[in-house]
């Protein structure tokens, strides 16, 4: 089929390679579109840049969510389910493709799954890097050029037909999601599935941070959300302790205490992290603060102090043996 100007949009041409099924889907705002894509250069060899089938993972896009490569929403909404089409897009539409591609490749390599959700959050941060980490993408970023996209539309789901991710929820939905995520995190933690629990707590924190950003700092609604956030951060820190991420625990708990110096659990969690990295004085100071603020925790504090002293004695014994060995 001859290439034709798509919807009178400058710099885009479409060629249907395989017809789709039925009528054009209802691409309402919030719909999730699932598709495979292959990106190629417009050179003689039609050099393949990316191929979702090779990566073994189809792409998802939420209609109306300011997708990084905005032209893709336009391309997809011209298609029927199971249609395969080739789109030529001029450089005016492909300038940010290298950034999108970097996110997708990192996901395929298992480096950072959260970057698979490539909405525009953090887009500006990407430009702070001198390199994207891939030579071909660096070349495309320096010299934007027309690209070919072969797209196969697999599925279109209305907002009510799939589980929406936290960044895609309305404010009311975010608030409803928080106790569910919190409870699921607690359940997973009790089962010893600490990494999964940490993810649930993080999702809940993101929901609350988004809500808090709309409130005036230090006023009642903001403080209510802050209290909920701090509780979740401390739960997240419990997961980090199980994963031996002690310095991250110190960072999070110290940040909480800088702004809210009366939170007992923050001192207790930080004391445990200090103990793990042999900060004896700091651990004891935090445990003393726990007793000062919450005398009812005396039993727990004594247990931590005994554990700390036992571990310190073991360390001292190891050092004595090492010195003896060196002298011998």
Short mmCIF file of C-alpha atoms in Angstrom, two decimals:
data_model
loop_
_atom_site.label_atom_id
_atom_site.label_comp_id
_atom_site.label_asym_id
_atom_site.label_seq_id
_atom_site.Cartn_x
_atom_site.Cartn_y
_atom_site.Cartn_z
CA UNK A 1 0.00 0.00 0.00
CA UNK A 2 1.29 3.47 -0.85
CA UNK A 3 2.54 5.63 1.98
CA UNK A 4 0.00 8.30 2.92
CA UNK A 5 0.10 11.39 5.09
CA UNK A 6 -1.32 10.39 8.48
CA UNK A 7 -4.19 12.56 9.73
CA UNK A 8 -2.66 15.59 8.00
CA UNK A 9 0.20 15.63 10.50
CA UNK A 10 3.42 17.13 9.20
CA UNK A 11 6.39 14.78 9.12
CA UNK A 12 4.50 11.47 9.52
CA UNK A 13 3.65 8.87 6.86
CA UNK A 14 1.91 5.54 7.35
CA UNK A 15 2.00 2.32 5.36
CA UNK A 16 -0.32 -0.51 6.44
CA UNK A 17 1.52 -3.83 6.19
CA UNK A 18 -1.25 -6.03 7.58
CA UNK A 19 -4.87 -5.02 8.10
CA UNK A 20 -6.37 -5.08 11.59
CA UNK A 21 -9.62 -6.47 13.00
CA UNK A 22 -12.99 -4.75 13.36
CA UNK A 23 -13.53 -1.07 13.94
CA UNK A 24 -11.07 1.49 15.24
CA UNK A 25 -10.85 0.98 19.05
CA UNK A 26 -12.11 3.56 21.52
CA UNK A 27 -8.86 5.19 22.66
CA UNK A 28 -10.31 7.02 25.68
CA UNK A 29 -8.05 8.85 28.12
CA UNK A 30 -6.53 6.36 30.55
CA UNK A 31 -6.79 3.41 28.15
CA UNK A 32 -3.79 1.08 28.16
CA UNK A 33 -2.41 0.20 24.73
CA UNK A 34 -0.18 -2.88 24.33
CA UNK A 35 1.94 -3.21 21.21
CA UNK A 36 5.17 -4.50 19.70
CA UNK A 37 7.49 -2.15 17.86
CA UNK A 38 10.65 -2.21 15.80
CA UNK A 39 12.65 0.99 15.32
CA UNK A 40 14.89 1.37 12.29
CA UNK A 41 17.11 4.02 10.76
CA UNK A 42 16.22 5.38 7.34
CA UNK A 43 19.52 4.19 5.86
CA UNK A 44 20.01 1.72 3.04
CA UNK A 45 20.23 -1.22 5.43
CA UNK A 46 17.21 -0.12 7.51
CA UNK A 47 19.42 -0.64 10.57
CA UNK A 48 17.41 -1.92 13.52
CA UNK A 49 17.80 0.25 16.64
CA UNK A 50 15.32 -1.54 18.94
CA UNK A 51 12.92 -4.47 18.65
CA UNK A 52 10.48 -5.28 21.46
CA UNK A 53 10.01 -8.85 20.19
CA UNK A 54 13.75 -9.48 20.55
CA UNK A 55 13.55 -8.06 24.06
CA UNK A 56 10.69 -10.46 24.76
CA UNK A 57 8.45 -7.76 26.23
CA UNK A 58 5.63 -5.81 24.55
CA UNK A 59 5.31 -2.11 25.18
CA UNK A 60 2.55 -0.43 27.21
CA UNK A 61 1.34 3.14 26.76
CA UNK A 62 -1.40 4.97 28.68
CA UNK A 63 -3.45 7.31 26.48
CA UNK A 64 -3.31 10.93 27.68
CA UNK A 65 -0.33 10.50 30.03
CA UNK A 66 2.20 12.66 28.16
CA UNK A 67 4.26 9.77 26.88
CA UNK A 68 7.90 10.66 26.26
CA UNK A 69 7.64 10.11 22.52
CA UNK A 70 4.31 11.87 22.00
CA UNK A 71 4.04 10.95 18.33
CA UNK A 72 3.58 7.27 19.29
CA UNK A 73 0.17 8.03 20.78
CA UNK A 74 -0.81 9.60 17.48
CA UNK A 75 0.44 6.60 15.52
CA UNK A 76 -1.30 4.05 17.73
CA UNK A 77 -4.65 5.81 17.75
CA UNK A 78 -4.75 5.45 13.96
CA UNK A 79 -4.58 1.65 14.20
CA UNK A 80 -6.93 -1.31 14.62
CA UNK A 81 -6.19 -4.31 16.86
CA UNK A 82 -3.79 -6.77 15.16
CA UNK A 83 -2.91 -4.20 12.52
CA UNK A 84 0.76 -3.95 11.54
CA UNK A 85 1.89 -0.64 10.07
CA UNK A 86 5.12 1.12 9.20
CA UNK A 87 5.45 4.78 10.09
CA UNK A 88 8.05 7.19 8.76
CA UNK A 89 8.59 10.00 11.27
CA UNK A 90 10.66 13.07 10.54
CA UNK A 91 13.32 14.27 12.98
CA UNK A 92 10.92 16.83 14.47
CA UNK A 93 9.13 13.88 16.10
CA UNK A 94 12.09 11.67 17.05
CA UNK A 95 14.41 13.95 19.03
CA UNK A 96 13.72 12.28 22.39
CA UNK A 97 13.69 8.72 21.08
CA UNK A 98 17.24 7.99 22.37
CA UNK A 99 16.05 8.74 25.93
CA UNK A 100 13.08 6.43 25.56
CA UNK A 101 15.29 3.74 24.06
CA UNK A 102 17.74 3.95 26.96
CA UNK A 103 14.92 3.31 29.44
CA UNK A 104 13.65 0.32 27.48
CA UNK A 105 17.10 -1.21 27.12
CA UNK A 106 17.78 -0.87 30.83
CA UNK A 107 14.57 -2.75 31.54
CA UNK A 108 15.49 -5.51 29.10
CA UNK A 109 18.88 -5.79 30.81
CA UNK A 110 17.25 -6.00 34.24
CA UNK A 111 18.97 -2.83 35.46
CA UNK A 112 16.00 -0.78 36.62
CA UNK A 113 12.48 -2.10 36.01
CA UNK A 114 10.87 1.16 37.09
CA UNK A 115 12.24 2.90 34.02
CA UNK A 116 10.04 0.73 31.80
CA UNK A 117 7.19 3.07 32.70
CA UNK A 118 8.46 5.79 30.45
CA UNK A 119 6.13 8.69 31.14
CA UNK A 120 7.74 12.14 31.23
CA UNK A 121 8.66 12.22 34.95
CA UNK A 122 12.41 12.74 35.21
CA UNK A 123 12.83 13.57 31.54
CA UNK A 124 14.86 16.66 32.32
CA UNK A 125 17.24 14.60 34.46
CA UNK A 126 18.17 12.52 31.46
CA UNK A 127 19.66 15.53 29.72
CA UNK A 128 22.07 15.98 32.60
CA UNK A 129 24.04 12.95 31.38
CA UNK A 130 26.81 13.44 28.86
CA UNK A 131 26.23 9.94 27.55
CA UNK A 132 23.25 7.60 27.48
CA UNK A 133 25.54 4.62 27.86
CA UNK A 134 24.96 3.28 24.33
CA UNK A 135 27.07 4.51 21.40
CA UNK A 136 24.25 4.29 18.83
CA UNK A 137 21.88 6.27 21.06
CA UNK A 138 24.54 8.92 21.72
CA UNK A 139 24.85 9.30 17.95
CA UNK A 140 21.08 9.68 17.53
CA UNK A 141 20.93 12.20 20.35
CA UNK A 142 23.69 14.34 18.83
CA UNK A 143 22.19 14.20 15.35
CA UNK A 144 18.40 13.64 15.42
CA UNK A 145 17.19 12.00 12.23
CA UNK A 146 14.02 10.51 10.70
CA UNK A 147 13.17 7.02 11.97
CA UNK A 148 10.95 4.16 10.86
CA UNK A 149 8.63 2.48 13.36
CA UNK A 150 6.95 -0.83 12.56
CA UNK A 151 4.15 -1.23 15.08
CA UNK A 152 1.80 -4.16 15.76
CA UNK A 153 -1.19 -3.19 17.91
CA UNK A 154 -1.98 -6.09 20.27
CA UNK A 155 -4.60 -4.82 22.70
CA UNK A 156 -6.52 -1.76 23.87
CA UNK A 157 -7.92 -1.85 27.43
CA UNK A 158 -10.30 0.68 28.99
CA UNK A 159 -9.18 2.15 32.35
CA UNK A 160 -11.56 -0.18 34.22
CA UNK A 161 -10.16 -3.29 32.55
CA UNK A 162 -6.65 -3.36 34.00
CA UNK A 163 -4.82 -2.67 37.27
CA UNK A 164 -3.55 0.87 36.98
CA UNK A 165 -0.12 1.71 38.32
CA UNK A 166 0.31 4.22 41.10
CA UNK A 167 1.74 7.01 38.89
CA UNK A 168 -1.38 6.74 36.73
CA UNK A 169 -3.99 7.13 39.51
CA UNK A 170 -6.18 10.13 40.32
CA UNK A 171 -5.75 11.83 43.71
CA UNK A 172 -8.73 10.00 45.19
CA UNK A 173 -7.47 6.68 43.82
CA UNK A 174 -4.02 7.33 45.27
CA UNK A 175 -5.46 7.89 48.72
CA UNK A 176 -7.52 4.72 48.43
CA UNK A 177 -4.46 2.76 47.25
CA UNK A 178 -2.23 3.74 50.18
CA UNK A 179 -3.77 1.56 52.94
CA UNK A 180 -4.00 -1.36 50.50
CA UNK A 181 -0.31 -1.05 49.56
CA UNK A 182 0.64 -0.55 53.23
CA UNK A 183 -1.25 -3.66 54.29
CA UNK A 184 0.18 -5.73 51.48
CA UNK A 185 3.68 -4.55 52.41
CA UNK A 186 3.12 -5.64 56.01
CA UNK A 187 1.84 -9.03 54.88
CA UNK A 188 4.85 -9.62 52.62
CA UNK A 189 7.26 -8.51 55.36
CA UNK A 190 5.82 -11.05 57.79
CA UNK A 191 6.27 -13.73 55.13
CA UNK A 192 9.95 -12.80 54.83
CA UNK A 193 9.50 -11.40 51.31
CA UNK A 194 11.33 -8.21 52.17
CA UNK A 195 12.14 -6.98 48.66
CA UNK A 196 8.51 -7.26 47.55
CA UNK A 197 7.38 -5.58 50.77
CA UNK A 198 9.82 -2.71 50.15
CA UNK A 199 8.33 -2.19 46.69
CA UNK A 200 4.80 -1.92 48.14
CA UNK A 201 5.94 0.62 50.73
CA UNK A 202 7.71 2.63 48.01
CA UNK A 203 4.59 2.70 45.85
CA UNK A 204 2.53 3.95 48.79
CA UNK A 205 5.16 6.64 49.54
CA UNK A 206 5.04 7.83 45.91
CA UNK A 207 1.24 8.11 46.10
CA UNK A 208 1.46 10.21 49.25
CA UNK A 209 4.31 12.39 47.97
CA UNK A 210 2.23 13.25 44.90
CA UNK A 211 -0.69 14.22 47.12
CA UNK A 212 1.52 16.15 49.52
CA UNK A 213 2.99 18.21 46.67
CA UNK A 214 -0.44 19.80 46.21
CA UNK A 215 -0.66 20.97 49.85
CA UNK A 216 0.92 23.97 51.56
CA UNK A 217 3.98 22.83 53.59
CA UNK A 218 3.53 22.47 57.36
CA UNK A 219 -0.21 23.11 57.32
CA UNK A 220 -2.56 20.46 58.74
CA UNK A 221 -3.29 18.46 55.52
CA UNK A 222 0.43 18.45 54.62
CA UNK A 223 1.41 17.31 58.14
CA UNK A 224 -1.17 14.52 58.10
CA UNK A 225 0.37 13.18 54.88
CA UNK A 226 3.88 13.68 56.28
CA UNK A 227 3.04 11.49 59.27
CA UNK A 228 1.78 8.73 56.97
CA UNK A 229 4.88 9.05 54.77
CA UNK A 230 7.24 8.78 57.74
CA UNK A 231 5.50 5.62 58.96
CA UNK A 232 5.94 4.04 55.52
CA UNK A 233 9.57 5.16 55.23
CA UNK A 234 10.35 3.49 58.57
CA UNK A 235 8.65 0.31 57.40
CA UNK A 236 10.72 0.53 54.24
CA UNK A 237 13.82 0.93 56.42
CA UNK A 238 12.95 -2.30 58.22
CA UNK A 239 13.14 -4.01 54.83
CA UNK A 240 16.49 -2.35 54.17
CA UNK A 241 17.82 -3.66 57.49
CA UNK A 242 16.91 -7.19 56.39
CA UNK A 243 18.77 -6.57 53.12
CA UNK A 244 21.85 -5.16 54.94
CA UNK A 245 21.40 -1.71 53.35
CA UNK A 246 22.48 -0.04 56.57
CA UNK A 247 23.79 3.25 55.23
CA UNK A 248 20.57 3.91 53.33
CA UNK A 249 18.69 3.31 56.59
CA UNK A 250 20.92 5.88 58.30
CA UNK A 251 20.19 8.37 55.54
CA UNK A 252 16.39 7.96 55.67
CA UNK A 253 16.08 7.92 59.46
CA UNK A 254 18.40 10.90 59.92
CA UNK A 255 16.37 12.87 57.38
CA UNK A 256 13.16 12.12 59.28
CA UNK A 257 14.72 13.13 62.61
CA UNK A 258 16.07 16.40 61.21
CA UNK A 259 12.50 17.50 60.57
CA UNK A 260 10.67 15.51 63.28
CA UNK A 261 12.99 14.93 66.26
CA UNK A 262 10.29 13.29 68.39
CA UNK A 263 9.68 10.11 66.36
CA UNK A 264 10.72 7.26 68.63
CA UNK A 265 10.71 4.54 65.99
CA UNK A 266 13.15 6.55 63.85
CA UNK A 267 15.70 6.59 66.71
CA UNK A 268 15.20 2.88 67.30
CA UNK A 269 15.61 1.91 63.63
CA UNK A 270 18.62 4.21 63.27
CA UNK A 271 20.20 2.69 66.39
CA UNK A 272 19.97 -0.76 64.83
CA UNK A 273 21.63 0.49 61.64
CA UNK A 274 24.41 2.22 63.63
CA UNK A 275 25.01 -1.02 65.51
CA UNK A 276 25.40 -2.96 62.27
CA UNK A 277 28.13 -0.62 61.00
CA UNK A 278 29.95 -0.55 64.38
CA UNK A 279 28.96 3.01 65.35
CA UNK A 280 28.84 2.11 69.04
CA UNK A 281 28.49 5.61 70.48
CA UNK A 282 25.81 6.64 67.99
CA UNK A 283 23.82 3.45 68.52
CA UNK A 284 23.87 3.88 72.32
CA UNK A 285 22.91 7.57 72.04
CA UNK A 286 19.90 6.71 69.89
CA UNK A 287 18.80 3.95 72.26
CA UNK A 288 19.06 6.35 75.19
CA UNK A 289 16.85 8.77 73.26
CA UNK A 290 14.30 5.99 72.75
CA UNK A 291 14.17 5.42 76.52
CA UNK A 292 13.85 9.14 77.18
CA UNK A 293 10.90 9.49 74.79
CA UNK A 294 9.26 6.12 75.41
CA UNK A 295 10.17 4.45 78.74
CA UNK A 296 7.81 1.58 77.91
CA UNK A 297 10.37 0.40 75.34
CA UNK A 298 12.93 -0.38 78.06
CA UNK A 299 12.80 -4.12 77.40
CA UNK A 300 13.47 -3.71 73.65
CA UNK A 301 16.27 -1.23 74.31
CA UNK A 302 17.98 -3.57 76.78
CA UNK A 303 17.80 -6.37 74.24
CA UNK A 304 19.44 -4.18 71.58
CA UNK A 305 22.14 -3.07 74.02
CA UNK A 306 22.94 -6.68 74.97
CA UNK A 307 23.10 -7.62 71.28
CA UNK A 308 25.35 -4.65 70.54
CA UNK A 309 27.71 -5.51 73.42
CA UNK A 310 27.86 -9.15 72.35
CA UNK A 311 28.72 -8.23 68.75
CA UNK A 312 31.35 -5.71 69.91
CA UNK A 313 32.96 -8.36 72.13
CA UNK A 314 33.06 -10.77 69.18
CA UNK A 315 34.70 -8.08 67.08
CA UNK A 316 37.28 -7.32 69.79
CA UNK A 317 38.08 -11.04 70.07
CA UNK A 318 38.54 -11.28 66.29
CA UNK A 319 40.93 -8.32 66.40
CA UNK A 320 42.92 -9.89 69.25
CA UNK A 321 43.26 -13.14 67.30
CA UNK A 322 44.30 -11.23 64.20
CA UNK A 323 46.99 -9.34 66.07
CA UNK A 324 48.23 -12.56 67.68
CA UNK A 325 48.39 -14.19 64.26
CA UNK A 326 50.34 -11.25 62.81
CA UNK A 327 52.83 -11.30 65.69
CA UNK A 328 53.19 -15.07 65.45
#
